[in-house]
Coordinates of C-alpha atoms in Angstrom, one line a residue:
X1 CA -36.4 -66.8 -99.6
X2 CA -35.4 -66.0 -102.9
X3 CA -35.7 -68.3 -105.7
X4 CA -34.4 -68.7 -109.1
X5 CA -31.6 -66.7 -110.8
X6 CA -30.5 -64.0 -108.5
X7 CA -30.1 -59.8 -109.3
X8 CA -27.4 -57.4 -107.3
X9 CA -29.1 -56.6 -103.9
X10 CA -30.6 -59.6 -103.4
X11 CA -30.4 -62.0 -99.7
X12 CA -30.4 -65.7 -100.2
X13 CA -31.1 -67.9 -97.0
X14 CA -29.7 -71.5 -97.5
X15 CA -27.6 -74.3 -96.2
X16 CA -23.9 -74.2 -96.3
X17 CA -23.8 -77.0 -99.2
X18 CA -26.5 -75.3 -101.4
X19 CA -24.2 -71.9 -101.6
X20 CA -23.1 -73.5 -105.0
X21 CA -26.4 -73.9 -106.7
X22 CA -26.5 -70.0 -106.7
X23 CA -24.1 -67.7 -109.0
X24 CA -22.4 -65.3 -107.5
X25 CA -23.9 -62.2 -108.7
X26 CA -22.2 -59.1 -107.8
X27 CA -24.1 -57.4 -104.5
X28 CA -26.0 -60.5 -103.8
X29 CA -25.4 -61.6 -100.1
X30 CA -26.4 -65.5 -99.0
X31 CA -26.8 -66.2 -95.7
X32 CA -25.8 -70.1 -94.5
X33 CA -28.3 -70.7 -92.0
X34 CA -27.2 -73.9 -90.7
X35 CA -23.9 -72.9 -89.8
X36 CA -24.2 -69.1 -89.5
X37 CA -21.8 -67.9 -91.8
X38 CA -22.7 -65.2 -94.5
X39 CA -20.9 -64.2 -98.0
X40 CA -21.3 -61.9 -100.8
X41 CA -21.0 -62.3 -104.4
X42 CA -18.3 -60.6 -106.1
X43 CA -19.2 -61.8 -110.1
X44 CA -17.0 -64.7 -109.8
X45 CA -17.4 -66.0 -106.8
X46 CA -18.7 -66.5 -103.5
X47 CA -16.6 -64.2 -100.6
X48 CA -17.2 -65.0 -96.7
X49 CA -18.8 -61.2 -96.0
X50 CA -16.4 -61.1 -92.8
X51 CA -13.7 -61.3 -94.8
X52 CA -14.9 -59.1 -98.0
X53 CA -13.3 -55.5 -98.0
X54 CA -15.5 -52.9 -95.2
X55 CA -16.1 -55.6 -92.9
X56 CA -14.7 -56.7 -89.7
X57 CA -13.2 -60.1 -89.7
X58 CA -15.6 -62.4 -86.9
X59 CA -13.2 -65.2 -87.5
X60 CA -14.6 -68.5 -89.3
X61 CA -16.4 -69.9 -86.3
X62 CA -19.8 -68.1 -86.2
X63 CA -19.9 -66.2 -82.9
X64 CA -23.8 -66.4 -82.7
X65 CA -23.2 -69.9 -81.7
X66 CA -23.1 -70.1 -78.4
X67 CA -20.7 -72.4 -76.9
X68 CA -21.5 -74.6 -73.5
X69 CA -20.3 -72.3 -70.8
X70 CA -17.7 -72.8 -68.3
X71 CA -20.5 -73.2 -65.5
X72 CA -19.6 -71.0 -62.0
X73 CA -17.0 -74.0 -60.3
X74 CA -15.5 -75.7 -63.4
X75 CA -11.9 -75.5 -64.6
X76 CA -10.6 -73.6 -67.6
X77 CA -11.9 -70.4 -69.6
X78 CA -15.4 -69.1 -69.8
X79 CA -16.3 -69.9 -73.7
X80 CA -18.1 -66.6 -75.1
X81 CA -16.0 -64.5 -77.0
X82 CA -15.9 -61.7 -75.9
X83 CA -13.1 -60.2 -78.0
X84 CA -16.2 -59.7 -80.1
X85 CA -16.8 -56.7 -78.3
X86 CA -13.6 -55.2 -79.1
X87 CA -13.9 -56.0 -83.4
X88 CA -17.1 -54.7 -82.7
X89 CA -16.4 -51.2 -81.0
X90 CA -12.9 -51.1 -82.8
X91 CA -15.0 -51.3 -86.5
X92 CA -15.0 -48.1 -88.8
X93 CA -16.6 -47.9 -91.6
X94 CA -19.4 -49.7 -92.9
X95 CA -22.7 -47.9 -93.2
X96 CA -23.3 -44.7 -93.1
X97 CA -26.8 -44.9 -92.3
X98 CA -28.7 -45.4 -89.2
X99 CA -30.0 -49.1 -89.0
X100 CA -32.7 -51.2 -87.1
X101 CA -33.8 -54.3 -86.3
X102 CA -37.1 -55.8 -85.1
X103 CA -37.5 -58.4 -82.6
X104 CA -40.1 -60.5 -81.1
X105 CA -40.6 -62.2 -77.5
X106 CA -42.1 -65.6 -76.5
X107 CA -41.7 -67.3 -79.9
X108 CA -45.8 -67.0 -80.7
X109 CA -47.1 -69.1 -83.4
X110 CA -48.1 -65.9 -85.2
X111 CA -45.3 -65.1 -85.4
X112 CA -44.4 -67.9 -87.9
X113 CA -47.8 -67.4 -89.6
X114 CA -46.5 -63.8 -91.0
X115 CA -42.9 -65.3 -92.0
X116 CA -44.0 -64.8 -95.3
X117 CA -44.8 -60.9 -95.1
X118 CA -41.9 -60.1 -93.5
X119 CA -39.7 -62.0 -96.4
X120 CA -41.9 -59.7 -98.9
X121 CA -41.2 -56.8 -96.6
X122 CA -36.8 -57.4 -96.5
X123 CA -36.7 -57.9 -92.6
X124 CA -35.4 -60.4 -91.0
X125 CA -36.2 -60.7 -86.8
X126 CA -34.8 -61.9 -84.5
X127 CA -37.1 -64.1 -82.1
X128 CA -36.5 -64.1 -77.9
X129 CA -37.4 -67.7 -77.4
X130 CA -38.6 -69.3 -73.6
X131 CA -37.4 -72.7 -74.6
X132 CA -39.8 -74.6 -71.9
X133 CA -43.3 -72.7 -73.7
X134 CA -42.4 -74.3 -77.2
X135 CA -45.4 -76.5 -78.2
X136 CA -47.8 -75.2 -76.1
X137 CA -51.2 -73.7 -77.4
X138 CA -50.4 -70.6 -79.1
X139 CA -46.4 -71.1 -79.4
X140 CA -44.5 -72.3 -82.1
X141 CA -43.3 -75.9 -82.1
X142 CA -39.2 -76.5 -82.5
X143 CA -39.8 -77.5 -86.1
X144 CA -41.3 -74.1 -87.0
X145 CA -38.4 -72.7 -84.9
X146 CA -35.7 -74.7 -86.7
X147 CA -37.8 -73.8 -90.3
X148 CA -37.9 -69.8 -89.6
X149 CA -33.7 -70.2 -88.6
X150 CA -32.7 -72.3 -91.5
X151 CA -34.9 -71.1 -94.6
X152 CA -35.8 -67.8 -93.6
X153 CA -32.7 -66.6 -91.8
X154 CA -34.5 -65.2 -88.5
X155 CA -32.4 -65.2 -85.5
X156 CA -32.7 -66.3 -82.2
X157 CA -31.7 -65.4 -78.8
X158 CA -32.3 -66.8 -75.4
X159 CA -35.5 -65.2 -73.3
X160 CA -35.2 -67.3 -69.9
X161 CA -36.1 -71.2 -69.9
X162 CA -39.6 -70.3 -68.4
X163 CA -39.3 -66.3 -68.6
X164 CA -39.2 -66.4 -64.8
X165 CA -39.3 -62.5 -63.9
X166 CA -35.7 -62.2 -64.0
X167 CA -35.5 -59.4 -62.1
X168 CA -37.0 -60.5 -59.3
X169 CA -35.5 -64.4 -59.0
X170 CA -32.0 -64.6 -56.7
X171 CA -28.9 -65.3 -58.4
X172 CA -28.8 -69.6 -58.2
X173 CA -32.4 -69.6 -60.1
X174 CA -31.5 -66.6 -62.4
X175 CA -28.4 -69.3 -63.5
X176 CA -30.8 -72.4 -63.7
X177 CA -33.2 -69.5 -66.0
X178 CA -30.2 -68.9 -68.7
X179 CA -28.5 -72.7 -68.3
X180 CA -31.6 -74.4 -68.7
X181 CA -32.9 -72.1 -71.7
X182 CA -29.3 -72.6 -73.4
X183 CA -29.1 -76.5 -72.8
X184 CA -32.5 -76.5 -74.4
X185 CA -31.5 -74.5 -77.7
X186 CA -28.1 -76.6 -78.4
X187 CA -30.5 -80.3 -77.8
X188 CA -32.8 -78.8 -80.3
X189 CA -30.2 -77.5 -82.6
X190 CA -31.1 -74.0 -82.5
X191 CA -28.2 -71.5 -83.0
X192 CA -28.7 -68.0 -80.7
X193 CA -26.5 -65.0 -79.8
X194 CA -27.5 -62.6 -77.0
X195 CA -29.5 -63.1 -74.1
X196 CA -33.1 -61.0 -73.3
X197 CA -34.1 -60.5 -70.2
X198 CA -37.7 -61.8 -69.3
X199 CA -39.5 -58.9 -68.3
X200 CA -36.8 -56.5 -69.8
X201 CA -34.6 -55.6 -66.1
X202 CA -31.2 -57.2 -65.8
X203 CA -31.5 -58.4 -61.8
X204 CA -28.9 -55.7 -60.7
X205 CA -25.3 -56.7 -60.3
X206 CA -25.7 -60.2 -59.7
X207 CA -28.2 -60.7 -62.7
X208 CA -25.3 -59.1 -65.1
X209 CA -22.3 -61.0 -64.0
X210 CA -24.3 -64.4 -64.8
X211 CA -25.1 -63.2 -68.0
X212 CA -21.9 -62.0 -68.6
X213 CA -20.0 -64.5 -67.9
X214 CA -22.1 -66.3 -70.7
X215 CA -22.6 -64.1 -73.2
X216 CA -21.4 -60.7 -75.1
X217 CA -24.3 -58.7 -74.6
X218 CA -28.0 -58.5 -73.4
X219 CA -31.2 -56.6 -74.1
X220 CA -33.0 -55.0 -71.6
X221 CA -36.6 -53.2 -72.9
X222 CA -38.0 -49.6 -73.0
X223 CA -40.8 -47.8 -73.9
X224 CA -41.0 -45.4 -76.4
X225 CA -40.6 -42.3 -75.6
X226 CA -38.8 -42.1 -72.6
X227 CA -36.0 -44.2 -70.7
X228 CA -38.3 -46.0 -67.5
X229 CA -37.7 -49.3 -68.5
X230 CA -33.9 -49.9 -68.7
X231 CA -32.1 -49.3 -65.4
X232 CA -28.7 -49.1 -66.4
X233 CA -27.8 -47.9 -70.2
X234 CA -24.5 -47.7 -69.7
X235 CA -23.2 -51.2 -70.1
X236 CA -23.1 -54.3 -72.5
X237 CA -25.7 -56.3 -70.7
X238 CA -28.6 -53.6 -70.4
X239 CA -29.2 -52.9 -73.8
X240 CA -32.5 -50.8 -75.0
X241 CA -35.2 -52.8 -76.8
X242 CA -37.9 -50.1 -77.6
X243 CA -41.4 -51.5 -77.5
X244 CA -43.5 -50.9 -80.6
X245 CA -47.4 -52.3 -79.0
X246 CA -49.5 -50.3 -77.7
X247 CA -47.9 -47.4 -79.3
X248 CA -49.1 -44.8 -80.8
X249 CA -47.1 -44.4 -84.3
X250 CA -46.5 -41.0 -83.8
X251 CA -44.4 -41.5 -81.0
X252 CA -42.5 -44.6 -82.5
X253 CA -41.8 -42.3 -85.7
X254 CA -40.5 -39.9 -83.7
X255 CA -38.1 -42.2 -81.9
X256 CA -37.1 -43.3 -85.6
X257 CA -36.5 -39.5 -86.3
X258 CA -34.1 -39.2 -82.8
X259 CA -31.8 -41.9 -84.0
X260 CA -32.2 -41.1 -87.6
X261 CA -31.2 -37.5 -86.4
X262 CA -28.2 -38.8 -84.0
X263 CA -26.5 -41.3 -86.3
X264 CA -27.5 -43.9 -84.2
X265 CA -29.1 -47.9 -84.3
X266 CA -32.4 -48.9 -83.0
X267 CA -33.7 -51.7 -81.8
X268 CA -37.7 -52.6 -81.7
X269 CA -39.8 -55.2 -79.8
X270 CA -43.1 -56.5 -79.9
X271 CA -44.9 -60.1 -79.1
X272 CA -47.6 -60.9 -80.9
X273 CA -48.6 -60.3 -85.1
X274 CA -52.1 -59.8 -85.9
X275 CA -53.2 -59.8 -89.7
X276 CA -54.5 -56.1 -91.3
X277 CA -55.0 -53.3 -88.7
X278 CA -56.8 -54.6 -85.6
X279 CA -55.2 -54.7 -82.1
X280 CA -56.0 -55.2 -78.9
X281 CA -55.4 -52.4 -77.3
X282 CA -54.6 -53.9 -74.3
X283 CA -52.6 -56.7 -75.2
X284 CA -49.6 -57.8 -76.6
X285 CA -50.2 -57.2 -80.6
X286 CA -48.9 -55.9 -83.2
X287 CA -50.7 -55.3 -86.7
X288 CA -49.3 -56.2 -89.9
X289 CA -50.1 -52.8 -91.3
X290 CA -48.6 -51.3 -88.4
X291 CA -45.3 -53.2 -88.9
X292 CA -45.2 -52.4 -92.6
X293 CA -45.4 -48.3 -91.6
X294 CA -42.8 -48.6 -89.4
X295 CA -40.1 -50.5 -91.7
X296 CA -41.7 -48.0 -94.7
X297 CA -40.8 -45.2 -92.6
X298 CA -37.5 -46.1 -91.6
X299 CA -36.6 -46.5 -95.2
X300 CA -38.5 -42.8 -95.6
X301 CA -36.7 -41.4 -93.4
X302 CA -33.0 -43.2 -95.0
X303 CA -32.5 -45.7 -92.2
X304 CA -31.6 -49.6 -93.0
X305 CA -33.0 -52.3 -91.7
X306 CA -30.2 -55.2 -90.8
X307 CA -30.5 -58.9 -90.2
X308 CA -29.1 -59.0 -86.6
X309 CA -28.6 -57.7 -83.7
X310 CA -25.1 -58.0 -84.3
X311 CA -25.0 -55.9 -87.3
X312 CA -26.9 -52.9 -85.5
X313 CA -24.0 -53.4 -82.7
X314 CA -21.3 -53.3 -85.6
X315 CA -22.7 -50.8 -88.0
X316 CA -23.9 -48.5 -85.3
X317 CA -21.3 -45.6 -84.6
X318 CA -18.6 -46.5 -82.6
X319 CA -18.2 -47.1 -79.6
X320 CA -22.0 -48.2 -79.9
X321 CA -24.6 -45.9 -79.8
X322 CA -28.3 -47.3 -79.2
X323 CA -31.1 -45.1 -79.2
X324 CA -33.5 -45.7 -76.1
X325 CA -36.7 -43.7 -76.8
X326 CA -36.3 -40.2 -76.2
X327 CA -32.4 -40.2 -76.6
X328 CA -29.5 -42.3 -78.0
X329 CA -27.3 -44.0 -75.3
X330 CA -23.6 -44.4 -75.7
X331 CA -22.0 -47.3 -74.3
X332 CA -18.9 -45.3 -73.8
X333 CA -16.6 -48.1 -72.2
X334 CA -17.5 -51.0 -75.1
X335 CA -14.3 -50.2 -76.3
X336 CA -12.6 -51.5 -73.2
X337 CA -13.5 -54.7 -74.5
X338 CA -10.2 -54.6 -76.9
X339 CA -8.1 -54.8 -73.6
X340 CA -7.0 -58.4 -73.0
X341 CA -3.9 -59.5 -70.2
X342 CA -1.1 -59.2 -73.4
X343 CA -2.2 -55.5 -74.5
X344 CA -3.2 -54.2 -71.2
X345 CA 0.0 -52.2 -71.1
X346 CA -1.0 -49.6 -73.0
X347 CA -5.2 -49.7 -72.2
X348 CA -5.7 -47.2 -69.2
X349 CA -8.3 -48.8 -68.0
X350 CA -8.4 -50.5 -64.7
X351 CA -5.5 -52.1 -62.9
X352 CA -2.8 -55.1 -63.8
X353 CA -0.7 -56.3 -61.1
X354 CA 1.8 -58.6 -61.2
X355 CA 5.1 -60.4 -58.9
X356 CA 8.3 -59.2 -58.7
X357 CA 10.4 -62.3 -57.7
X358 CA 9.0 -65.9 -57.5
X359 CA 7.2 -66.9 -54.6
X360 CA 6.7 -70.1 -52.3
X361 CA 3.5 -72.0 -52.0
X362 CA 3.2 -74.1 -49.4
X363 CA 0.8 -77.8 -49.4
X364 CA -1.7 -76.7 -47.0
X365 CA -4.8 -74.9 -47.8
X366 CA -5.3 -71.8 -50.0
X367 CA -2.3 -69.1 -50.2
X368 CA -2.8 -65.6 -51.2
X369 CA -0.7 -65.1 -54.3
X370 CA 1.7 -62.0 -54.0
X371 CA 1.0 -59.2 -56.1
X372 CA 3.8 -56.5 -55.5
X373 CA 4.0 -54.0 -58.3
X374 CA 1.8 -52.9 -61.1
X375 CA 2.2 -52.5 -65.0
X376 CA -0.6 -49.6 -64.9
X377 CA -3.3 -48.1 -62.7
X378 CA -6.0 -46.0 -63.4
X379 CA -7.2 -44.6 -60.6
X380 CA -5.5 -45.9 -57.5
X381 CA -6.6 -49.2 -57.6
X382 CA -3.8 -51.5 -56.8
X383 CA -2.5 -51.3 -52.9
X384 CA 0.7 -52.9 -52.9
X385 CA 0.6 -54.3 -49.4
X386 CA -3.2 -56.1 -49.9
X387 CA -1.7 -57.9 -52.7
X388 CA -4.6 -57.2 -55.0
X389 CA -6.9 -54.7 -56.5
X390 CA -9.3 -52.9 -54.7
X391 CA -12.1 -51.4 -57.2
X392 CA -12.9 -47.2 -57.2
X393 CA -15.5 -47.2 -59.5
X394 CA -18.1 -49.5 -59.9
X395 CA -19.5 -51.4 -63.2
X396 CA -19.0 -54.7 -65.6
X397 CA -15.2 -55.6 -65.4
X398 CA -13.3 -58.5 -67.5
X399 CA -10.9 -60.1 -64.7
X400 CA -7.6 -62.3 -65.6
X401 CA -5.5 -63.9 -63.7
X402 CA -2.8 -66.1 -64.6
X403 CA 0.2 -68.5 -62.8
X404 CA 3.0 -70.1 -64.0
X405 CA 4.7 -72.6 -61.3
X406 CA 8.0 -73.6 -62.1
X407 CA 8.2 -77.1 -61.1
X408 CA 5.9 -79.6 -59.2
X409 CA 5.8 -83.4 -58.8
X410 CA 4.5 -85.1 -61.7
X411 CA 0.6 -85.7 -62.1
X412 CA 0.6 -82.6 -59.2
X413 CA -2.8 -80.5 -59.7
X414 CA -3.2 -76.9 -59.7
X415 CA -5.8 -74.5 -58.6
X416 CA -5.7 -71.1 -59.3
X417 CA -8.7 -68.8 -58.1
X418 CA -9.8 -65.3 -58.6
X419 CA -11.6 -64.1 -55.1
X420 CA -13.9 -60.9 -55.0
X421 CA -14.1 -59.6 -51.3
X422 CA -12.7 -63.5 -50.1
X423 CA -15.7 -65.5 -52.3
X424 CA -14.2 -67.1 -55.3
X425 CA -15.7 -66.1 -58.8
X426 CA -13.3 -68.0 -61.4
X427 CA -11.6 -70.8 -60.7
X428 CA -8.8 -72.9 -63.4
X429 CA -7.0 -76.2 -62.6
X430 CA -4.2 -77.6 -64.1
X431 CA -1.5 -80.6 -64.0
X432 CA 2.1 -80.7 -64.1
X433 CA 3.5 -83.1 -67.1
X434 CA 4.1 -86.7 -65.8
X435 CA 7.6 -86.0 -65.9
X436 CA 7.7 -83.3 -63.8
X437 CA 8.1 -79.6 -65.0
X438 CA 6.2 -75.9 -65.0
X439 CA 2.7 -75.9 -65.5
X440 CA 0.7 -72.6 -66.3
X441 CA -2.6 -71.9 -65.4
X442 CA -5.6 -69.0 -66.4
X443 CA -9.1 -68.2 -65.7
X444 CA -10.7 -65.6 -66.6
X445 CA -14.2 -64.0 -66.0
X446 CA -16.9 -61.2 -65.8
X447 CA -18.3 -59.8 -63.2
X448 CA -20.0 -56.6 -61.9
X449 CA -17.9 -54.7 -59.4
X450 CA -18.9 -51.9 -57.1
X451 CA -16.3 -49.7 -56.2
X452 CA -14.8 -50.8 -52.6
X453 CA -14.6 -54.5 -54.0
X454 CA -11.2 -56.3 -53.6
X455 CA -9.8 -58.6 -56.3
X456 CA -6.9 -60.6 -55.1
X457 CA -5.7 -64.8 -56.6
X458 CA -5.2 -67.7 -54.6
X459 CA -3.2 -71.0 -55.6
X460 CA -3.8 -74.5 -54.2
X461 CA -2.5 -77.7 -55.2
X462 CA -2.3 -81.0 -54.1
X463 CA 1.5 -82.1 -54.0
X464 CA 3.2 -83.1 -51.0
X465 CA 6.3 -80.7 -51.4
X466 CA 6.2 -76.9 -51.7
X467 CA 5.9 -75.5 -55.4
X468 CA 7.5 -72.4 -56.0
X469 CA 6.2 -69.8 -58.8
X470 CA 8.6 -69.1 -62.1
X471 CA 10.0 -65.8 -62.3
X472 CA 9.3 -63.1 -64.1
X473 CA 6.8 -60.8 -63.7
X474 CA 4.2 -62.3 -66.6
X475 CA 4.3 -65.5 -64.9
X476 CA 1.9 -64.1 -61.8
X477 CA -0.3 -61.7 -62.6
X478 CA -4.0 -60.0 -62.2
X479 CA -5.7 -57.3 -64.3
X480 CA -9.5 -56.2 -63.5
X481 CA -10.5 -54.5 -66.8
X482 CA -13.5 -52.1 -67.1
X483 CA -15.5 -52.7 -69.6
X484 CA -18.8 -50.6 -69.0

């Protein structure tokens, strides 16, 4: 924390209302860290950094805040933003340097011992917390948490409620591990962005739609030097960590030299801090001296450490590139994260159907909404005489699906429903006006496709009489949008 007067270059971690005690000293940069936000002095005053020239605008909600999700079954829109990814990918500019960021799993009390080292040191972590081990013996308690947040800007992220082996648990318990850990972060107050996997593998397909319909991105974990750890580089939600225990320093430096060399960002992990040089060998520690050589060597060898994980993702080359031991990963397809159901015209990537002429729904049961032509297709996906999208190449897709209905009884709800292979992954309800009239409906989700999977919508509603679709072609339409 600093204190007093403040010089060019220096970070100030305070409350939103105490930003005015400090003058706004050209190059100083204060962080709010009960609401997120983060400005910059400019001699005469205090500028909102996502606002100040070379930086991407976030918007003035801070997206590190996560939202309550849309859980699998409710109406409406998921609640992560994940147009983040696109200002994220679509960023130019900014650093030129390589930059890095240092985290630590299971919220040890040690870890809260050392805060004052790292502030000496100019790093700020970011903590993967297990929200259901706070308070027990050797764990920080949620005031120590809530201290390291708000007056020494660390981060936090969501590890799993019990850091059940995520990997390994089936897909209703791997959504009980993230909803349990996030319900407990919002009742304590904690602000977190991202989620880490407990024991660093995503749980395939199934694990990375749940997280990605909650979430922007996730961390997977890797050892330095080589790749073994991370199944799947190639998308938002398996993200390398690289592990700095039980490493030998010669290897982590020349990890640090790789992404120095390529341009690139790098993340580290560890667990446990131990004062001076000792470690068990063995066990989940990291030495003080051993953290200050490897933030002293990054700054050697002209690499910057940042405060977040968001500002590796942003200040990283774009698309991002993450280096994962040995070599730098390039999440090629982040950028597909820009595409949304009003610019998908002119993104070639994936498939956007939609309805020529308005169509009848009948009372009874679930109808398969009509989907007869397509605004683009990129490789053959969209089989007008299924009526949907059938996927050719597999990975994380954003799906939309949208329905206006021209008129329906007053009070009349409904349902629309996006359906992979016949079992329903998004679902949105609405209501006609009490005086009768259109009603729209959207819903919107991720999921992870493999190519042969079919994507089609379904309406249902509850009015006696038919309802019959508006026309125009925006008013029905799907897209399945690849984003890595």
């Amino acid at each position: 924390m600093t204190e007093g007067s403040p010089s060019n270059g220096d970070r100030i971690h305070g409350t939103e209302s105490n930003l005015d005690a400090y003058p706004p000293v050209r190059g100083t940069v204060y962080r709010a860290t009960d609401t997120g936000r983060t400005y910059v002095g400019d001699g005469s005053d205090w500028i909102e950094i996502d606002a100040a020239e070379g930086g991407p605008s976030l918007g003035s909600e801070p997206f590190r805040s996560i939202r309550p999700p849309v859980r699998p079954g409710k109406t409406g829109f998921a609640s992560v933003d994940h147009d983040l990814r696109s200002r994220l990918a679509s960023y130019e500019g900014g650093y030129t340097k390589p930059v890095f960021h240092l985290t630590f799993d299971g919220g040890a009390d040690n870890n809260h011992e050392f805060r004052e080292v790292f502030e000496e040191l100019g790093v700020t972590p970011t903590l993967a917390l297990t929200p259901a081990a706070i308070g027990d013996d050797g764990k920080m308690t949620w005031d120590q948490v809530r201290e390291l947040q708000r007056e020494y800007g660390w981060r936090m992220s969501n590890h799993g409620h019990r850091h059940d082996r995520f990997d390994e648990i089936d897909p209703p318990e791997q959504e009980r591990e993230i909803d349990e850990g996030i319900d407990a972060l919002q009742r304590e107050q904690v602000h977190h962005d991202h989620y880490m996997y407990s024991w660093g593998k995503s749980g395939g397909r199934d694990g990375r739609s749940i997280v990605a319909s909650r979430y922007p991105f996730a961390w997977g974990t890797v050892h330095a030097p080589d790749a073994d750890g991370i199944v799947d580089v190639d998308s938002p939600y398996e993200l390398p960590r690289v592990l700095i225990e039980r490493e030998e320093m010669a290897e982590i430096e020349a990890a640090i030299d790789r992404a120095i060399e390529n341009e690139t960002g790098m993340v580290f992990f560890g667990h446990n801090v131990t004062g001076g040089s000792l470690e068990d060998e063995d066990g989940f520690e990291t030495s003080v001296e051993k953290i200050e050589s490897i933030v002293e060597y990054v700054r050697e060898r002209g690499g910057e450490w940042v405060d977040s994980l968001d500002e590796v993702l942003r200040y990283s080359a774009t698309p991002v590139r993450l280096s994962a031991g040995r070599e730098p990963v390039h999440v090629d397809d982040l950028e597909a994260g820009s595409i949304t159901a009003e610019t998908a015209t002119t993104e070639k990537i994936g498939a956007m159907a939609y309805q020529s002429n308005p169509q009848t729904i009948e009372p009874d049961g679930s109808t398969t909404v009509s989907l007869d032509s397509t605004r683009f297709d990129h490789r053959g996906e969209f089989d007008d005489e299924r009526d949907g999208i059938t996927v050719t190449v597999g990975g994380t897709y954003e799906l939309h699906g949208a329905v206006t209905v021209a008129e329906a009884s007053a009070g009349a709800q409904v349902t629309l429903s996006i359906r992979r292979n016949d079992d329903v992954v998004a679902r949105a309800t609405a209501a006609t006006p009490s005086d009768d009239g259109a009603v729209s409906t959207r819903a919107m989700t991720h999921a992870e496709l493999e190519a042969g999977d079919r994507i089609e919508m379904a309406l249902t509603h509850d009015s006696s009489d038919a309802i019959e679709t508006d026309a125009g072609a925006d008013s029905v339409s799907l897209a399945v949008l690849k984003l890595g």
